[in-house]
Amino acid sequence: MNELIFIPLAGLGHLVSAIEFAKLVLNRDENNLCISVLVMKLPLDYGVQNFIQSLTSQPRLKFIDISLDEKTSSVFLNNHDSFLYDFIDGHKSNVREYVQNIPRLAGFVLDMFCTSMIDIANEFNVPSYIYFASNAAFLGFCLHFQALRNEQNLDTSKYINSDKELSIPYFKNPCPTKVLPKHLLNSRLASTLFFDGIRRFKETKGIIINTFFELESFSLQALMDSEIVPTIYPVGPVVSFAKSGHFRNNMSETESIIEWLDEQPDLSVVYLCFGSMGSFEAEQIKEIATALEHCGHRFLWSLRRSPPKGKIDIPSNYTNFEEVLPKGFLERTKGIGKVIGWAPQVAILSHKSVGGFVCHCGWNSILESVYFGVPIATWPLYAEQQMNAFLLVKELGIAKEISMDYVIDFEGKNNKVDIVSAEEIEGGLQRLMVKSEENEVRKKIKEMKEKSRVAMEDGGSSYTSLGLLINDVITNIS
């Protein structure tokens, strides 16, 4: 059988999506292919360890641990800016060692950060494809800024604290510089390495994007019309339907959440969750609590403890919420609200009582919300999430804004931390939860829910695109 090698980044948002995509390929392919997912464990857990341990190989899907020993991995942490790229490069010999024993190698599917593995694909004379776990608009931004930096020698750091709006070919509307990912605008080594990787996308046979044509028709058409990229394959929404919250919840926690939701009226609950890395300090938590108490809507709030200041780690669960919530809050909201730790998100978003989602705008969460037809209120935190928020609110019209340019300070370097006020939060919640026909966002996301399902069915846009990709892989096998 022909073996396809997947090399994802072992961050939860990247790994889960890549594995779901691998399953999609195998479900569709008629026994021509098998897939090996090579897992490179990061020295920091980022909440992935439990998920990796839960992975079990299936007849045509194998998980191969090619991780370096802890001591070697930790050495890379010494250089913050180049850590990720040094870490990935450090696995090249392990990849080579695994691949050289494969009798029929079909090619490589690489995470957007793993472009240095194109070298290994070239050594073995097989094609490589990029699996881009974000959206088409962000891919367009990356390609556009790579050209500005590397081909026009533009110093993009001038946009960091600017109020300008830029015309980016992959967006319908002018894009405010304040929603661009700041860490990609500066001239530090990390952003140089990032755009060096983006430049290598052009060496691959195709870019697979977790989106669908009906959602991002403008950006996808602009990418397909441009001469600068290989074939684009929109195959989404690739969504994980694991109701367990990626093995971070025990069954009784999940059951108690679902039982509570079962008791609430349809579309009455606003769900607040900020992703696997999302947490806030006490001052911001109090503003959220005040807004929830005043807005009068039922709520389910995933609230988690921030790591110590300046330490980059995943948030942990509180043992007692009262230590951080306003005095008496839990008692006063007992009838209408529930505060939880880690959230089994798919189980929540698919529940009929959930009518809105306050979201950090990570792309996987957005696609889950679209798939289940739940309107979003945007509150981005890091990475490309501010740009995702702009895409949802201004380009696609499927979200209301709480904030579009909020940035979390992971490194604890800023003395002044931005606070979103209770008034702003409450205003966003009220706009989100309007039930009447006037709620355009609710109407649009309902339509997009149907389109997302049609896209994945026989004859749908993503179904067709996946078929073309599999055909390309099989045709290339020498």
Coordinates of N, CA and C in Angstrom, one line a residue, residues 236-337:
G236 N -12.6 21.9 4.0 CA -13.3 22.0 5.3 C -14.8 22.1 5.2
P237 N -15.5 22.1 6.3 CA -14.9 22.2 7.7 C -14.4 20.9 8.2
V238 N -13.1 20.8 8.5 CA -12.6 19.6 9.1 C -12.8 19.8 10.6
V239 N -13.7 19.1 11.3 CA -14.0 19.3 12.7 C -13.9 18.0 13.4
S240 N -13.4 18.1 14.6 CA -13.3 16.9 15.5 C -14.6 16.8 16.3
F241 N -15.3 15.6 16.2 CA -16.5 15.5 16.9 C -16.4 14.8 18.3
A242 N -15.1 14.8 18.8 CA -14.9 14.2 20.1 C -15.6 15.0 21.2
K243 N -16.6 14.3 21.8 CA -17.4 15.1 22.8 C -16.7 15.1 24.2
S244 N -15.6 14.5 24.2 CA -14.9 14.4 25.5 C -14.0 15.6 25.8
G245 N -14.0 16.6 24.9 CA -13.1 17.7 25.1 C -11.6 17.3 25.0
H246 N -11.3 16.5 24.0 CA -9.9 16.0 23.8 C -9.3 15.4 25.1
F247 N -10.1 14.6 25.8 CA -9.6 13.9 27.0 C -9.2 14.7 28.1
R248 N -9.7 16.0 28.2 CA -9.4 16.8 29.3 C -10.5 16.8 30.4
N249 N -11.7 16.3 30.0 CA -12.8 16.2 31.0 C -13.0 14.7 31.3
N250 N -13.4 14.5 32.6 CA -13.9 13.1 32.9 C -15.4 13.1 32.5
M251 N -15.9 11.9 32.4 CA -17.3 11.7 32.0 C -18.3 12.4 32.9
S252 N -18.0 12.4 34.2 CA -19.0 12.9 35.1 C -19.1 14.5 34.9
E253 N -17.9 15.1 34.7 CA -17.9 16.6 34.4 C -18.8 16.9 33.2
T254 N -18.5 16.1 32.1 CA -19.2 16.4 30.9 C -20.7 16.1 31.1
E255 N -21.1 15.0 31.8 CA -22.5 14.7 32.0 C -23.2 15.8 32.8
S256 N -22.5 16.4 33.8 CA -23.1 17.4 34.6 C -23.4 18.7 33.8
I257 N -22.5 19.0 32.9 CA -22.6 20.2 32.0 C -23.8 19.9 31.0
I258 N -23.9 18.7 30.5 CA -25.0 18.4 29.5 C -26.4 18.4 30.2
E259 N -26.4 17.9 31.4 CA -27.6 17.8 32.2 C -28.1 19.3 32.5
W260 N -27.1 20.2 32.8 CA -27.5 21.6 33.1 C -28.1 22.2 31.8
L261 N -27.4 22.0 30.7 CA -27.9 22.5 29.4 C -29.3 22.0 29.0
D262 N -29.5 20.7 29.3 CA -30.8 20.1 29.0 C -32.0 20.8 29.7
E263 N -31.7 21.4 30.8 CA -32.7 22.1 31.6 C -33.0 23.5 31.1
Q264 N -32.2 24.0 30.1 CA -32.4 25.4 29.7 C -33.2 25.5 28.4
P265 N -33.9 26.6 28.2 CA -34.7 26.7 26.9 C -33.8 26.8 25.7
D266 N -34.4 26.4 24.6 CA -33.6 26.5 23.3 C -33.0 27.9 23.0
L267 N -31.8 27.9 22.6 CA -31.1 29.1 22.1 C -31.0 30.2 23.2
S268 N -31.0 29.8 24.5 CA -31.1 30.8 25.6 C -29.7 31.0 26.2
V269 N -28.8 30.1 26.0 CA -27.5 30.1 26.8 C -26.4 30.7 25.9
V270 N -25.6 31.7 26.5 CA -24.4 32.2 25.9 C -23.2 31.4 26.5
Y271 N -22.4 30.9 25.7 CA -21.3 30.0 26.1 C -20.0 30.9 25.9
L272 N -19.2 31.0 27.0 CA -17.9 31.7 26.9 C -16.8 30.8 27.1
C273 N -15.9 30.8 26.1 CA -14.7 30.0 26.2 C -13.6 30.6 25.3
F274 N -12.3 30.5 25.8 CA -11.2 31.3 25.2 C -10.1 30.3 24.7
G275 N -10.4 29.1 24.4 CA -9.4 28.2 23.8 C -8.5 27.6 24.9
S276 N -7.6 26.7 24.4 CA -6.7 26.0 25.3 C -5.7 26.8 26.0
M277 N -5.4 28.0 25.4 CA -4.4 28.9 26.0 C -5.0 30.2 26.6
G278 N -6.4 30.2 26.6 CA -7.0 31.5 27.1 C -7.3 31.5 28.5
S279 N -6.9 32.6 29.2 CA -7.3 32.9 30.6 C -7.1 34.4 30.8
F280 N -7.6 34.9 32.0 CA -7.5 36.3 32.3 C -7.1 36.5 33.7
E281 N -6.6 37.7 34.0 CA -6.3 38.1 35.4 C -7.6 38.5 36.1
A282 N -7.5 38.6 37.4 CA -8.6 38.9 38.3 C -9.5 40.1 37.9
E283 N -8.8 41.2 37.5 CA -9.5 42.4 37.2 C -10.5 42.2 36.0
Q284 N -10.0 41.5 34.9 CA -10.8 41.2 33.8 C -11.9 40.2 34.1
I285 N -11.6 39.3 34.9 CA -12.7 38.3 35.3 C -13.8 39.0 36.0
K286 N -13.5 40.0 36.8 CA -14.6 40.7 37.5 C -15.5 41.5 36.5
E287 N -14.9 42.0 35.5 CA -15.6 42.7 34.4 C -16.6 41.8 33.7
I288 N -16.1 40.6 33.4 CA -16.9 39.6 32.7 C -18.1 39.2 33.6
A289 N -17.8 38.9 34.9 CA -18.8 38.5 35.8 C -19.9 39.6 35.9
T290 N -19.5 40.9 36.0 CA -20.4 42.0 36.1 C -21.3 42.0 34.9
A291 N -20.7 41.8 33.7 CA -21.5 41.9 32.5 C -22.5 40.7 32.4
L292 N -22.1 39.6 32.8 CA -23.0 38.4 32.8 C -24.1 38.6 33.8
E293 N -23.8 39.1 34.9 CA -24.9 39.3 35.9 C -25.9 40.4 35.5
H294 N -25.4 41.4 34.8 CA -26.3 42.5 34.3 C -27.1 42.2 33.1
C295 N -26.5 41.3 32.2 CA -27.1 41.2 30.9 C -28.4 40.3 30.9
G296 N -28.5 39.5 32.0 CA -29.8 38.8 32.1 C -29.9 37.5 31.3
H297 N -28.9 37.2 30.5 CA -28.9 35.9 29.7 C -28.3 34.8 30.5
R298 N -28.8 33.6 30.2 CA -28.2 32.4 30.8 C -26.8 32.2 30.3
F299 N -25.9 31.7 31.1 CA -24.5 31.6 30.6 C -23.9 30.3 31.1
L300 N -22.9 29.8 30.3 CA -22.0 28.7 30.6 C -20.6 29.2 30.4
W301 N -19.8 29.4 31.4 CA -18.6 30.1 31.3 C -17.4 29.2 31.7
S302 N -16.5 29.0 30.7 CA -15.3 28.2 31.0 C -14.2 29.1 31.5
L303 N -14.0 29.0 32.8 CA -13.1 29.9 33.5 C -11.8 29.2 34.0
R304 N -10.7 29.6 33.6 CA -9.5 28.9 34.0 C -8.4 29.8 34.5
R305 N -7.5 29.3 35.3 CA -6.5 30.1 36.0 C -5.3 30.3 35.1
S306 N -4.9 31.6 35.1 CA -3.7 32.0 34.3 C -2.4 31.4 34.9
P307 N -1.5 31.0 34.0 CA -0.2 30.6 34.6 C 0.5 31.8 35.3
P308 N 1.5 31.5 36.1 CA 2.2 32.7 36.8 C 2.7 33.7 35.7
K309 N 2.7 34.9 36.1 CA 3.1 36.0 35.2 C 4.5 35.7 34.5
G310 N 4.5 35.9 33.2 CA 5.8 35.7 32.5 C 6.1 34.2 32.1
K311 N 5.3 33.3 32.7 CA 5.5 31.9 32.4 C 4.6 31.4 31.3
I312 N 5.1 30.9 30.2 CA 4.2 30.5 29.1 C 3.8 29.0 29.3
D313 N 2.6 28.8 29.7 CA 2.1 27.5 30.0 C 0.6 27.5 29.7
I314 N -0.1 26.3 29.8 CA -1.5 26.3 29.6 C -2.2 26.7 30.9
P315 N -3.4 27.3 30.8 CA -4.1 27.6 32.1 C -4.5 26.3 32.8
S316 N -4.8 26.4 34.1 CA -5.2 25.3 34.8 C -6.6 25.5 35.4
N317 N -7.2 24.5 35.9 CA -8.5 24.6 36.5 C -8.4 25.2 37.9
Y318 N -9.4 26.0 38.3 CA -9.5 26.5 39.7 C -10.0 25.3 40.6
T319 N -9.6 25.3 41.8 CA -10.2 24.3 42.7 C -11.4 25.0 43.4
N320 N -11.4 26.3 43.4 CA -12.6 27.0 44.0 C -12.7 28.4 43.3
F321 N -13.8 28.5 42.5 CA -14.1 29.7 41.7 C -14.3 30.9 42.5
E322 N -14.7 30.7 43.8 CA -15.1 31.9 44.6 C -13.8 32.8 44.9
E323 N -12.6 32.2 44.8 CA -11.4 32.9 45.1 C -11.2 34.0 44.1
V324 N -11.8 33.9 42.9 CA -11.5 34.9 41.9 C -12.8 35.7 41.4
L325 N -14.0 35.1 41.7 CA -15.2 35.8 41.3 C -15.7 36.8 42.3
P326 N -16.5 37.8 41.9 CA -17.0 38.8 42.9 C -17.8 38.0 44.0
K327 N -17.7 38.6 45.2 CA -18.3 38.0 46.4 C -19.8 37.8 46.1
G328 N -20.3 36.5 46.3 CA -21.7 36.3 46.1 C -22.2 36.0 44.7
F329 N -21.3 36.1 43.7 CA -21.6 36.0 42.3 C -22.3 34.6 42.0
L330 N -21.7 33.5 42.5 CA -22.2 32.2 42.2 C -23.6 32.0 42.8
E331 N -23.8 32.5 44.0 CA -25.1 32.4 44.6 C -26.2 33.2 43.9
R332 N -25.8 34.4 43.5 CA -26.8 35.3 42.8 C -27.1 34.8 41.4
T333 N -26.2 34.1 40.8 CA -26.5 33.6 39.4 C -26.8 32.1 39.3
K334 N -27.1 31.5 40.4 CA -27.3 30.1 40.5 C -28.4 29.6 39.6
G335 N -29.4 30.4 39.4 CA -30.5 30.0 38.6 C -30.2 30.1 37.1
I336 N -29.3 31.0 36.7 CA -29.2 31.2 35.3 C -27.8 30.9 34.7
G337 N -26.8 30.6 35.6 CA -25.5 30.4 35.0 C -24.8 29.2 35.6

